[in-house]
PDB file of C-alpha atoms in Angstrom:
ATOM      1  CA  MET A 137     107.235  91.303 126.344  1.00 68.00           C
ATOM      2  CA  PHE A 138     110.497  93.255 125.581  1.00 76.00           C
ATOM      3  CA  THR A 139     112.810  93.657 127.727  1.00 79.00           C
ATOM      4  CA  PHE A 140     116.506  95.651 126.208  1.00 75.00           C
ATOM      5  CA  THR A 141     119.880  94.071 126.980  1.00 75.00           C
ATOM      6  CA  GLU A 142     123.017  95.508 125.259  1.00 71.00           C
ATOM      7  CA  GLY A 143     123.786  93.041 122.960  1.00 65.00           C
ATOM      8  CA  ARG A 144     120.252  93.193 121.460  1.00 73.00           C
ATOM      9  CA  ASP A 145     120.229  92.779 117.489  1.00 78.00           C
ATOM     10  CA  LYS A 146     116.769  95.397 117.586  1.00 93.00           C
ATOM     11  CA  ARG A 147     116.514  97.442 120.065  1.00 96.00           C
ATOM     12  CA  TYR A 148     112.434  97.291 119.559  1.00 97.00           C
ATOM     13  CA  TYR A 149     109.884  94.037 119.523  1.00 97.00           C
ATOM     14  CA  THR A 150     109.460  93.301 116.054  1.00 96.00           C
ATOM     15  CA  TRP A 151     106.632  90.512 114.903  1.00 96.00           C
ATOM     16  CA  ASN A 152     109.315  88.513 114.096  1.00 93.00           C
ATOM     17  CA  GLN A 153     110.543  88.213 117.574  1.00 94.00           C
ATOM     18  CA  ALA A 154     106.920  87.555 118.801  1.00 95.00           C
ATOM     19  CA  LEU A 155     106.488  85.011 116.401  1.00 95.00           C
ATOM     20  CA  GLN A 156     109.391  83.254 117.013  1.00 93.00           C
ATOM     21  CA  ASP A 157     108.720  83.539 120.620  1.00 93.00           C
ATOM     22  CA  ASN A 158     105.100  82.119 120.510  1.00 93.00           C
ATOM     23  CA  PHE A 159     106.271  79.685 117.406  1.00 94.00           C
ATOM     24  CA  HIS A 160     109.378  78.947 117.784  1.00 91.00           C
ATOM     25  CA  ASP A 161     110.015  78.728 114.148  1.00 89.00           C
ATOM     26  CA  LYS A 162     110.441  80.852 110.734  1.00 88.00           C
ATOM     27  CA  ILE A 163     106.354  81.596 110.352  1.00 93.00           C
ATOM     28  CA  PHE A 164     105.426  83.425 106.837  1.00 88.00           C
ATOM     29  CA  LYS A 165     102.637  85.562 106.898  1.00 93.00           C
ATOM     30  CA  VAL A 166     100.364  85.214 103.484  1.00 94.00           C
ATOM     31  CA  PRO A 167      98.881  87.786 101.850  1.00 93.00           C
ATOM     32  CA  ILE A 168      95.587  86.801 100.239  1.00 93.00           C
ATOM     33  CA  ASP A 169      92.470  89.217  98.607  1.00 93.00           C
ATOM     34  CA  GLY A 170      89.472  87.822  99.998  1.00 92.00           C
ATOM     35  CA  GLY A 171      87.173  89.521  97.316  1.00 92.00           C
ATOM     36  CA  PHE A 172      86.025  93.061 100.109  1.00 93.00           C
ATOM     37  CA  ASP A 173      84.911  96.197  98.865  1.00 92.00           C
ATOM     38  CA  CYS A 174      85.371  99.582 101.684  1.00 93.00           C
ATOM     39  CA  PRO A 175      82.341 100.976 103.255  1.00 93.00           C
ATOM     40  CA  ASN A 176      84.308 104.569 102.304  1.00 91.00           C
ATOM     41  CA  ARG A 177      84.306 103.152  98.456  1.00 89.00           C
ATOM     42  CA  ASP A 178      80.867 101.790  98.153  1.00 90.00           C
ATOM     43  CA  GLY A 179      79.110 104.189  99.440  1.00 91.00           C
ATOM     44  CA  THR A 180      78.065 103.176 102.972  1.00 93.00           C
ATOM     45  CA  VAL A 181      79.788 105.850 104.783  1.00 93.00           C
ATOM     46  CA  ALA A 182      81.962 106.962 101.504  1.00 91.00           C
ATOM     47  CA  HIS A 183      82.486 107.520  98.240  1.00 88.00           C
ATOM     48  CA  GLY A 184      85.991 107.413  96.564  1.00 85.00           C
ATOM     49  CA  GLY A 185      87.858 105.934  99.364  1.00 87.00           C
ATOM     50  CA  CYS A 186      91.159 106.922 101.639  1.00 87.00           C
ATOM     51  CA  THR A 187      92.960 109.642  99.621  1.00 88.00           C
ATOM     52  CA  PHE A 188      96.215 107.452 100.062  1.00 87.00           C
ATOM     53  CA  CYS A 189      94.535 104.281  98.683  1.00 82.00           C
ATOM     54  CA  SER A 190      95.790 102.328  95.329  1.00 71.00           C
ATOM     55  CA  VAL A 191      93.068 100.248  93.498  1.00 63.00           C
ATOM     56  CA  SER A 192      94.850  97.122  95.263  1.00 53.00           C
ATOM     57  CA  GLY A 193      93.345  98.608  98.334  1.00 48.00           C
ATOM     58  CA  SER A 194      96.414  97.773 100.297  1.00 54.00           C
ATOM     59  CA  GLY A 195      97.428  94.850  98.093  1.00 49.00           C
ATOM     60  CA  ASP A 196      99.064  95.647  95.914  1.00 58.00           C
ATOM     61  CA  PHE A 197     102.119  92.801  96.659  1.00 61.00           C
ATOM     62  CA  ILE A 198      99.271  89.686  96.127  1.00 70.00           C
ATOM     63  CA  ILE A 199     100.390  87.420  93.263  1.00 75.00           C
ATOM     64  CA  ALA A 200      96.940  86.337  92.033  1.00 75.00           C
ATOM     65  CA  PRO A 201      93.887  88.109  93.089  1.00 80.00           C
ATOM     66  CA  THR A 202      91.323  87.121  91.140  1.00 85.00           C
ATOM     67  CA  GLU A 203      91.659  83.268  91.785  1.00 91.00           C
ATOM     68  CA  PRO A 204      89.726  80.705  93.580  1.00 91.00           C
ATOM     69  CA  LEU A 205      91.350  81.748  97.574  1.00 94.00           C
ATOM     70  CA  PRO A 206      92.951  78.296  98.423  1.00 92.00           C
ATOM     71  CA  ASP A 207      94.692  78.885  94.915  1.00 92.00           C
ATOM     72  CA  GLN A 208      96.010  82.495  96.212  1.00 93.00           C
ATOM     73  CA  PHE A 209      97.514  81.161  98.725  1.00 93.00           C
ATOM     74  CA  LYS A 210      99.748  78.191  97.044  1.00 92.00           C
ATOM     75  CA  LYS A 211     100.770  80.799  95.020  1.00 92.00           C
ATOM     76  CA  GLN A 212     101.942  82.458  97.396  1.00 91.00           C
ATOM     77  CA  VAL A 213     103.838  80.060  99.364  1.00 91.00           C
ATOM     78  CA  ASP A 214     105.195  78.552  96.510  1.00 90.00           C
ATOM     79  CA  GLN A 215     106.545  82.091  95.606  1.00 89.00           C
ATOM     80  CA  MET A 216     108.411  82.356  99.798  1.00 87.00           C
ATOM     81  CA  HIS A 217     109.716  78.852  99.700  1.00 87.00           C
ATOM     82  CA  LYS A 218     111.504  80.303  96.718  1.00 85.00           C
ATOM     83  CA  LYS A 219     113.899  82.227  99.647  1.00 83.00           C
ATOM     84  CA  TRP A 220     113.102  80.169 102.821  1.00 80.00           C
ATOM     85  CA  PRO A 221     112.035  76.963 101.909  1.00 79.00           C
ATOM     86  CA  HIS A 222     111.905  74.951 104.871  1.00 79.00           C
ATOM     87  CA  SER A 223     109.470  76.414 106.797  1.00 82.00           C
ATOM     88  CA  LYS A 224     105.666  74.716 106.907  1.00 88.00           C
ATOM     89  CA  GLN A 225     104.017  76.954 109.317  1.00 94.00           C
ATOM     90  CA  TYR A 226     101.457  80.122 107.508  1.00 96.00           C
ATOM     91  CA  ILE A 227      99.401  83.307 108.727  1.00 97.00           C
ATOM     92  CA  VAL A 228      97.044  83.916 106.642  1.00 97.00           C
ATOM     93  CA  TYR A 229      96.489  88.023 106.096  1.00 96.00           C
ATOM     94  CA  PHE A 230      93.476  88.956 104.568  1.00 95.00           C
ATOM     95  CA  GLN A 231      94.376  91.886 103.747  1.00 91.00           C
ATOM     96  CA  ASN A 232      92.959  94.956 101.359  1.00 88.00           C
ATOM     97  CA  PHE A 233      90.113  96.712 101.726  1.00 89.00           C
ATOM     98  CA  THR A 234      87.826  95.301 104.733  1.00 94.00           C
ATOM     99  CA  ASN A 235      87.672  92.490 105.624  1.00 96.00           C
ATOM    100  CA  THR A 236      84.991  91.865 107.526  1.00 97.00           C
ATOM    101  CA  HIS A 237      82.769  94.812 105.733  1.00 95.00           C
ATOM    102  CA  ALA A 238      80.458  91.660 104.773  1.00 96.00           C
ATOM    103  CA  PRO A 239      77.240  89.241 106.188  1.00 97.00           C
ATOM    104  CA  VAL A 240      78.837  87.657 108.606  1.00 98.00           C
ATOM    105  CA  ASP A 241      77.879  84.620 106.360  1.00 98.00           C
ATOM    106  CA  VAL A 242      79.551  86.046 102.875  1.00 97.00           C
ATOM    107  CA  ILE A 243      82.233  86.133 105.157  1.00 97.00           C
ATOM    108  CA  ARG A 244      82.731  83.480 106.959  1.00 97.00           C
ATOM    109  CA  HIS A 245      82.227  81.488 103.878  1.00 96.00           C
ATOM    110  CA  ARG A 246      85.414  83.214 102.090  1.00 96.00           C
ATOM    111  CA  PHE A 247      87.683  82.520 104.928  1.00 97.00           C
ATOM    112  CA  GLU A 248      86.944  78.874 105.602  1.00 97.00           C
ATOM    113  CA  GLN A 249      87.668  78.098 102.091  1.00 95.00           C
ATOM    114  CA  VAL A 250      91.402  78.993 103.311  1.00 96.00           C
ATOM    115  CA  LEU A 251      91.716  78.098 106.684  1.00 96.00           C
ATOM    116  CA  ASN A 252      92.107  74.291 106.247  1.00 92.00           C
ATOM    117  CA  GLU A 253      95.268  74.442 103.604  1.00 93.00           C
ATOM    118  CA  GLU A 254      97.801  72.658 105.546  1.00 92.00           C
ATOM    119  CA  GLY A 255     100.332  74.557 107.691  1.00 94.00           C
ATOM    120  CA  ILE A 256      97.899  77.470 108.878  1.00 96.00           C
ATOM    121  CA  VAL A 257      98.667  78.311 112.316  1.00 97.00           C
ATOM    122  CA  GLY A 258      97.425  81.681 112.806  1.00 97.00           C
ATOM    123  CA  VAL A 259      94.743  84.181 110.999  1.00 98.00           C
ATOM    124  CA  SER A 260      95.710  87.983 110.291  1.00 98.00           C
ATOM    125  CA  ILE A 261      92.337  90.215 108.803  1.00 98.00           C
ATOM    126  CA  GLY A 262      92.833  93.937 107.698  1.00 97.00           C
ATOM    127  CA  THR A 263      89.629  96.073 108.487  1.00 97.00           C
ATOM    128  CA  ARG A 264      88.245  99.419 109.734  1.00 96.00           C
ATOM    129  CA  PRO A 265      86.942 100.171 112.788  1.00 97.00           C
ATOM    130  CA  ASP A 266      83.222 100.671 111.491  1.00 96.00           C
ATOM    131  CA  CYS A 267      82.935  97.786 110.651  1.00 97.00           C
ATOM    132  CA  LEU A 268      82.615  95.579 113.317  1.00 98.00           C
ATOM    133  CA  PRO A 269      79.073  94.144 114.002  1.00 97.00           C
ATOM    134  CA  ASP A 270      78.321  92.387 116.809  1.00 98.00           C
ATOM    135  CA  ASP A 271      78.070  88.968 115.078  1.00 98.00           C
ATOM    136  CA  VAL A 272      80.990  89.628 113.074  1.00 98.00           C
ATOM    137  CA  VAL A 273      83.284  89.925 115.832  1.00 98.00           C
ATOM    138  CA  ASP A 274      81.454  86.251 117.554  1.00 98.00           C
ATOM    139  CA  TYR A 275      82.424  85.062 114.620  1.00 98.00           C
ATOM    140  CA  LEU A 276      86.139  86.262 115.284  1.00 98.00           C
ATOM    141  CA  ALA A 277      85.907  85.382 118.552  1.00 98.00           C
ATOM    142  CA  GLU A 278      85.453  81.775 117.800  1.00 98.00           C
ATOM    143  CA  LEU A 279      88.263  81.835 114.919  1.00 98.00           C
ATOM    144  CA  ASN A 280      90.550  83.363 118.171  1.00 98.00           C
ATOM    145  CA  GLU A 281      89.924  80.043 119.930  1.00 98.00           C
ATOM    146  CA  ARG A 282      91.111  77.940 116.286  1.00 97.00           C
ATOM    147  CA  PHE A 283      94.296  79.925 115.277  1.00 98.00           C
ATOM    148  CA  TYR A 284      96.475  82.477 116.513  1.00 98.00           C
ATOM    149  CA  LEU A 285      94.844  85.543 115.412  1.00 98.00           C
ATOM    150  CA  TRP A 286      95.025  89.611 115.001  1.00 98.00           C
ATOM    151  CA  VAL A 287      92.494  91.822 113.904  1.00 98.00           C
ATOM    152  CA  GLU A 288      94.510  94.802 112.471  1.00 98.00           C
ATOM    153  CA  LEU A 289      93.042  97.932 112.844  1.00 97.00           C
ATOM    154  CA  GLY A 290      93.065 100.545 110.334  1.00 95.00           C
ATOM    155  CA  LEU A 291      92.860 104.121 112.599  1.00 97.00           C
ATOM    156  CA  GLN A 292      96.072 106.193 110.485  1.00 96.00           C
ATOM    157  CA  THR A 293      95.492 109.076 112.288  1.00 97.00           C
ATOM    158  CA  THR A 294      93.628 110.506 115.960  1.00 98.00           C
ATOM    159  CA  TYR A 295      92.821 114.053 114.418  1.00 98.00           C
ATOM    160  CA  GLU A 296      89.031 114.540 113.191  1.00 97.00           C
ATOM    161  CA  LYS A 297      91.452 117.033 110.597  1.00 96.00           C
ATOM    162  CA  THR A 298      93.271 114.808 109.198  1.00 95.00           C
ATOM    163  CA  SER A 299      91.001 112.222 108.893  1.00 94.00           C
ATOM    164  CA  GLN A 300      88.551 114.296 107.199  1.00 94.00           C
ATOM    165  CA  LEU A 301      90.649 115.215 104.600  1.00 91.00           C
ATOM    166  CA  ILE A 302      92.250 111.696 103.712  1.00 92.00           C
ATOM    167  CA  ASN A 303      88.360 110.662 103.456  1.00 90.00           C
ATOM    168  CA  ARG A 304      88.535 107.934 106.127  1.00 92.00           C
ATOM    169  CA  ALA A 305      84.758 108.665 106.738  1.00 90.00           C
ATOM    170  CA  HIS A 306      84.573 107.111 110.486  1.00 94.00           C
ATOM    171  CA  ASP A 307      85.865 109.047 114.029  1.00 95.00           C
ATOM    172  CA  TYR A 308      88.162 108.221 117.251  1.00 97.00           C
ATOM    173  CA  ASP A 309      85.729 107.197 119.481  1.00 97.00           C
ATOM    174  CA  THR A 310      84.997 104.697 116.259  1.00 97.00           C
ATOM    175  CA  TYR A 311      88.392 103.581 116.822  1.00 97.00           C
ATOM    176  CA  LEU A 312      87.975 102.911 120.617  1.00 98.00           C
ATOM    177  CA  GLU A 313      85.243 101.073 120.495  1.00 98.00           C
ATOM    178  CA  GLY A 314      86.406  98.911 118.058  1.00 98.00           C
ATOM    179  CA  VAL A 315      88.827  98.164 119.941  1.00 98.00           C
ATOM    180  CA  ALA A 316      86.426  97.301 122.666  1.00 98.00           C
ATOM    181  CA  LYS A 317      84.884  95.226 121.296  1.00 98.00           C
ATOM    182  CA  LEU A 318      87.696  92.654 119.806  1.00 98.00           C
ATOM    183  CA  ARG A 319      89.020  92.811 123.517  1.00 98.00           C
ATOM    184  CA  ALA A 320      86.296  92.264 125.859  1.00 98.00           C
ATOM    185  CA  LYS A 321      86.731  88.295 123.447  1.00 98.00           C
ATOM    186  CA  ASN A 322      90.449  88.788 124.223  1.00 98.00           C
ATOM    187  CA  ILE A 323      91.342  89.369 120.204  1.00 98.00           C
ATOM    188  CA  ARG A 324      94.390  90.691 119.824  1.00 98.00           C
ATOM    189  CA  VAL A 325      94.476  93.704 118.154  1.00 98.00           C
ATOM    190  CA  CYS A 326      97.241  96.492 115.518  1.00 98.00           C
ATOM    191  CA  THR A 327      96.849  99.778 114.624  1.00 98.00           C
ATOM    192  CA  HIS A 328      97.955 100.891 111.467  1.00 97.00           C
ATOM    193  CA  LEU A 329      98.968 105.194 111.892  1.00 98.00           C
ATOM    194  CA  ILE A 330     100.461 106.453 108.912  1.00 96.00           C
ATOM    195  CA  ASN A 331     103.420 109.235 109.260  1.00 97.00           C
ATOM    196  CA  GLY A 332     103.750 111.848 107.020  1.00 95.00           C
ATOM    197  CA  LEU A 333      99.622 112.243 106.120  1.00 95.00           C
ATOM    198  CA  PRO A 334      98.927 116.358 104.962  1.00 93.00           C
ATOM    199  CA  GLY A 335      99.426 118.539 107.618  1.00 92.00           C
ATOM    200  CA  GLU A 336     100.820 116.507 109.912  1.00 95.00           C
ATOM    201  CA  THR A 337     103.663 118.213 112.079  1.00 96.00           C
ATOM    202  CA  HIS A 338     106.557 116.219 113.612  1.00 97.00           C
ATOM    203  CA  GLU A 339     105.049 116.556 116.825  1.00 98.00           C
ATOM    204  CA  MET A 340     101.255 115.437 115.524  1.00 98.00           C
ATOM    205  CA  MET A 341     103.207 112.030 114.768  1.00 98.00           C
ATOM    206  CA  LEU A 342     104.072 112.186 117.659  1.00 98.00           C
ATOM    207  CA  GLU A 343     100.709 112.030 119.621  1.00 98.00           C
ATOM    208  CA  ASN A 344      99.278 109.872 117.750  1.00 98.00           C
ATOM    209  CA  VAL A 345     101.232 107.436 119.002  1.00 98.00           C
ATOM    210  CA  ARG A 346     100.788 108.248 122.604  1.00 98.00           C
ATOM    211  CA  ARG A 347      97.158 108.637 122.057  1.00 98.00           C
ATOM    212  CA  THR A 348      97.140 105.447 120.369  1.00 98.00           C
ATOM    213  CA  VAL A 349      98.798 103.246 122.699  1.00 97.00           C
ATOM    214  CA  GLN A 350      97.755 105.646 125.935  1.00 97.00           C
ATOM    215  CA  ASP A 351      93.591 104.837 125.344  1.00 97.00           C
ATOM    216  CA  SER A 352      92.620 101.838 123.709  1.00 97.00           C
ATOM    217  CA  ASP A 353      94.327  98.020 124.517  1.00 98.00           C
ATOM    218  CA  ILE A 354      96.392  97.224 121.209  1.00 98.00           C
ATOM    219  CA  GLN A 355      98.878  94.288 121.315  1.00 98.00           C
ATOM    220  CA  GLY A 356     100.957  95.737 118.540  1.00 98.00           C
ATOM    221  CA  ILE A 357     101.347  98.803 116.088  1.00 98.00           C
ATOM    222  CA  LYS A 358     102.317  98.952 112.427  1.00 97.00           C
ATOM    223  CA  LEU A 359     103.740 102.877 111.121  1.00 97.00           C
ATOM    224  CA  HIS A 360     103.903 103.081 108.136  1.00 95.00           C
ATOM    225  CA  LEU A 361     105.426 105.637 105.780  1.00 95.00           C
ATOM    226  CA  LEU A 362     102.989 107.365 103.235  1.00 93.00           C
ATOM    227  CA  HIS A 363     103.428 106.342 100.252  1.00 90.00           C
ATOM    228  CA  LEU A 364     102.230 109.176  97.196  1.00 91.00           C
ATOM    229  CA  MET A 365     100.951 106.768  94.423  1.00 87.00           C
ATOM    230  CA  THR A 366      99.798 107.255  90.805  1.00 86.00           C
ATOM    231  CA  ASN A 367      96.037 107.834  90.145  1.00 83.00           C
ATOM    232  CA  THR A 368      95.479 108.061  94.028  1.00 86.00           C
ATOM    233  CA  LYS A 369      92.571 111.157  95.269  1.00 86.00           C
ATOM    234  CA  MET A 370      96.089 112.395  97.376  1.00 87.00           C
ATOM    235  CA  MET A 371      98.199 114.025  94.274  1.00 86.00           C
ATOM    236  CA  ARG A 372      95.803 117.081  94.256  1.00 85.00           C
ATOM    237  CA  ASP A 373      97.194 117.626  97.632  1.00 85.00           C
ATOM    238  CA  TYR A 374     100.522 117.299  96.427  1.00 86.00           C
ATOM    239  CA  THR A 375     100.556 120.170  93.693  1.00 86.00           C
ATOM    240  CA  GLU A 376      98.868 121.783  95.792  1.00 85.00           C
ATOM    241  CA  ARG A 377     101.549 122.044  98.137  1.00 82.00           C
ATOM    242  CA  ARG A 378      99.425 120.651 101.403  1.00 82.00           C
ATOM    243  CA  LEU A 379     101.573 117.531 101.275  1.00 87.00           C
ATOM    244  CA  GLN A 380     105.027 117.461 102.014  1.00 87.00           C
ATOM    245  CA  LEU A 381     106.763 114.522 101.416  1.00 94.00           C
ATOM    246  CA  LEU A 382     109.614 113.155 105.181  1.00 95.00           C
ATOM    247  CA  SER A 383     113.226 113.156 104.106  1.00 96.00           C
ATOM    248  CA  GLN A 384     114.634 109.929 105.343  1.00 97.00           C
ATOM    249  CA  THR A 385     116.668 111.884 107.752  1.00 98.00           C
ATOM    250  CA  GLU A 386     112.830 113.092 109.036  1.00 97.00           C
ATOM    251  CA  TYR A 387     111.594 109.574 108.968  1.00 97.00           C
ATOM    252  CA  VAL A 388     113.837 107.638 111.250  1.00 98.00           C
ATOM    253  CA  ASN A 389     114.177 110.916 113.350  1.00 98.00           C
ATOM    254  CA  LEU A 390     110.870 110.201 113.889  1.00 98.00           C
ATOM    255  CA  ILE A 391     110.447 106.124 113.826  1.00 98.00           C
ATOM    256  CA  CYS A 392     113.029 106.349 117.047  1.00 98.00           C
ATOM    257  CA  ASP A 393     110.975 109.311 119.059  1.00 98.00           C
ATOM    258  CA  GLN A 394     108.011 107.136 118.090  1.00 98.00           C
ATOM    259  CA  LEU A 395     109.527 103.850 119.291  1.00 98.00           C
ATOM    260  CA  GLU A 396     110.787 105.113 122.831  1.00 98.00           C
ATOM    261  CA  ILE A 397     106.932 105.602 123.699  1.00 98.00           C
ATOM    262  CA  ILE A 398     106.148 103.025 122.496  1.00 98.00           C
ATOM    263  CA  PRO A 399     105.725 100.471 125.665  1.00 97.00           C
ATOM    264  CA  PRO A 400     107.871  97.246 125.744  1.00 96.00           C
ATOM    265  CA  ASN A 401     104.818  94.777 125.513  1.00 96.00           C
ATOM    266  CA  ILE A 402     103.664  96.152 122.245  1.00 97.00           C
ATOM    267  CA  ILE A 403     104.536  94.100 119.645  1.00 98.00           C
ATOM    268  CA  ILE A 404     106.308  96.319 116.460  1.00 98.00           C
ATOM    269  CA  HIS A 405     104.486  95.280 113.358  1.00 97.00           C
ATOM    270  CA  ARG A 406     106.094  97.620 110.969  1.00 96.00           C
ATOM    271  CA  LEU A 407     108.050 100.430 110.861  1.00 96.00           C
ATOM    272  CA  THR A 408     107.373 101.290 107.185  1.00 88.00           C
ATOM    273  CA  GLY A 409     106.051 100.467 103.976  1.00 78.00           C
ATOM    274  CA  ASP A 410     106.409  98.844 100.630  1.00 77.00           C
ATOM    275  CA  ALA A 411     105.374 100.282  97.477  1.00 78.00           C
ATOM    276  CA  PRO A 412     105.353  99.282  93.544  1.00 79.00           C
ATOM    277  CA  ARG A 413     108.833 100.960  91.552  1.00 84.00           C
ATOM    278  CA  ASP A 414     106.072 101.212  88.329  1.00 83.00           C
ATOM    279  CA  THR A 415     103.385 104.249  90.636  1.00 84.00           C
ATOM    280  CA  ILE A 416     105.474 105.241  93.426  1.00 89.00           C
ATOM    281  CA  ILE A 417     105.891 109.079  93.837  1.00 90.00           C
ATOM    282  CA  GLY A 418     107.546 109.532  96.165  1.00 90.00           C
ATOM    283  CA  PRO A 419     109.626 109.346  98.905  1.00 93.00           C
ATOM    284  CA  MET A 420     111.615 107.313  96.377  1.00 93.00           C
ATOM    285  CA  TRP A 421     114.282 106.517  99.583  1.00 94.00           C
ATOM    286  CA  SER A 422     111.971 104.322 101.172  1.00 93.00           C
ATOM    287  CA  LEU A 423     112.277 101.317  98.408  1.00 92.00           C
ATOM    288  CA  LYS A 424     115.056 100.658  99.976  1.00 93.00           C
ATOM    289  CA  LYS A 425     113.636  99.460 102.839  1.00 92.00           C
ATOM    290  CA  TRP A 426     116.366  97.290 104.361  1.00 93.00           C
ATOM    291  CA  GLU A 427     118.719 100.447 104.407  1.00 95.00           C
ATOM    292  CA  VAL A 428     115.961 102.553 105.895  1.00 96.00           C
ATOM    293  CA  LEU A 429     115.243 100.176 108.978  1.00 96.00           C
ATOM    294  CA  ASN A 430     119.511  99.556 109.437  1.00 96.00           C
ATOM    295  CA  ALA A 431     118.910 104.178 110.237  1.00 97.00           C
ATOM    296  CA  ILE A 432     116.707 103.373 112.463  1.00 97.00           C
ATOM    297  CA  ASP A 433     119.517 100.827 114.478  1.00 96.00           C
ATOM    298  CA  HIS A 434     121.719 102.947 114.213  1.00 97.00           C
ATOM    299  CA  GLU A 435     120.094 105.822 115.575  1.00 97.00           C
ATOM    300  CA  LEU A 436     118.129 103.746 118.641  1.00 97.00           C
ATOM    301  CA  LYS A 437     121.687 103.099 118.924  1.00 95.00           C
ATOM    302  CA  LYS A 438     123.744 105.987 118.585  1.00 96.00           C
ATOM    303  CA  ARG A 439     120.717 107.589 121.247  1.00 96.00           C
ATOM    304  CA  GLY A 440     121.366 104.604 123.987  1.00 95.00           C
ATOM    305  CA  THR A 441     117.563 104.026 123.678  1.00 96.00           C
ATOM    306  CA  TYR A 442     115.101 101.730 122.650  1.00 96.00           C
ATOM    307  CA  GLN A 443     111.055 100.555 122.446  1.00 97.00           C
ATOM    308  CA  GLY A 444     109.329 102.093 125.026  1.00 96.00           C
ATOM    309  CA  ILE A 445     112.220 103.963 127.516  1.00 96.00           C
ATOM    310  CA  TYR A 446     109.854 106.725 128.063  1.00 95.00           C
ATOM    311  CA  ALA A 447     107.054 105.137 127.864  1.00 91.00           C
ATOM    312  CA  ALA A 448     106.310 105.031 131.800  1.00 58.00           C
ATOM    313  CA  ASN A 449     106.541 109.103 131.892  1.00 49.00           C
ATOM    314  CA  LYS A 450     102.932 110.689 131.159  1.00 40.00           C
ATOM    315  CA  GLY A 451     103.621 113.480 129.865  1.00 41.00           C
ATOM    316  CA  VAL A 452     106.128 113.222 127.555  1.00 40.00           C
TER     317      VAL A 452
END
């Protein structure tokens, strides 16, 4: 639970702080590619995938995505140890595509290949709310008894028009049902939203956060900046002027407005995003990640506000 006091390093409840509160140590989140597909790529619900998604399915920084899962994990850890040589505890992150889009026996087989690796204390699973059948949720509940588990649900927007435009191929009610199924098993949920989607205004992006935290029992949230990438279907929106990329000032002000209405018990897993320099079209300012995060800190301090300051006001 975040309580703001003057002099705090951050004016919001960061992922790093939550891990420190829970483990009292530095914890790595280690991304790997579980070899899954997406239901809106393979024809289960649609074809082509979300229009913003790259060919790697958000796994652009995984070092060895085609290698066996234990090897992927070890190579990622070795890379991280170059920066943090003394950390020995890890959260394995099944990151890209939809990591519950398979029969439960397949999911169990792939997950268990890596879960016995030394130092793993947690599991984070990226997926979609329409890929949570009962037997899969039962297996996730089992994992929740064994590890510090998070299920990360891609929502991206609460607006059906935007969802259809980006080929999300599920509706908001499906998201609410998915969260309810997970919470019935006491599984932690982190919801992903994207700021800057085609046609969404500042007020709509605020409303995305407002609805998400009021309508669903979530424990974490990731706020992403939309990155326009080469070889994505969203390039058409950009060339046909349906998409306006946010400026850094616009984004910083938006994030601060969003933080102010997020309840203080919700962990902020992310406030921007990463994209490979060689495939990003824009916004190019986003490549200076620490500059963006520092600007958010500065703006909150200038306002004299912090996460949750207006959360109790349901009319906000």
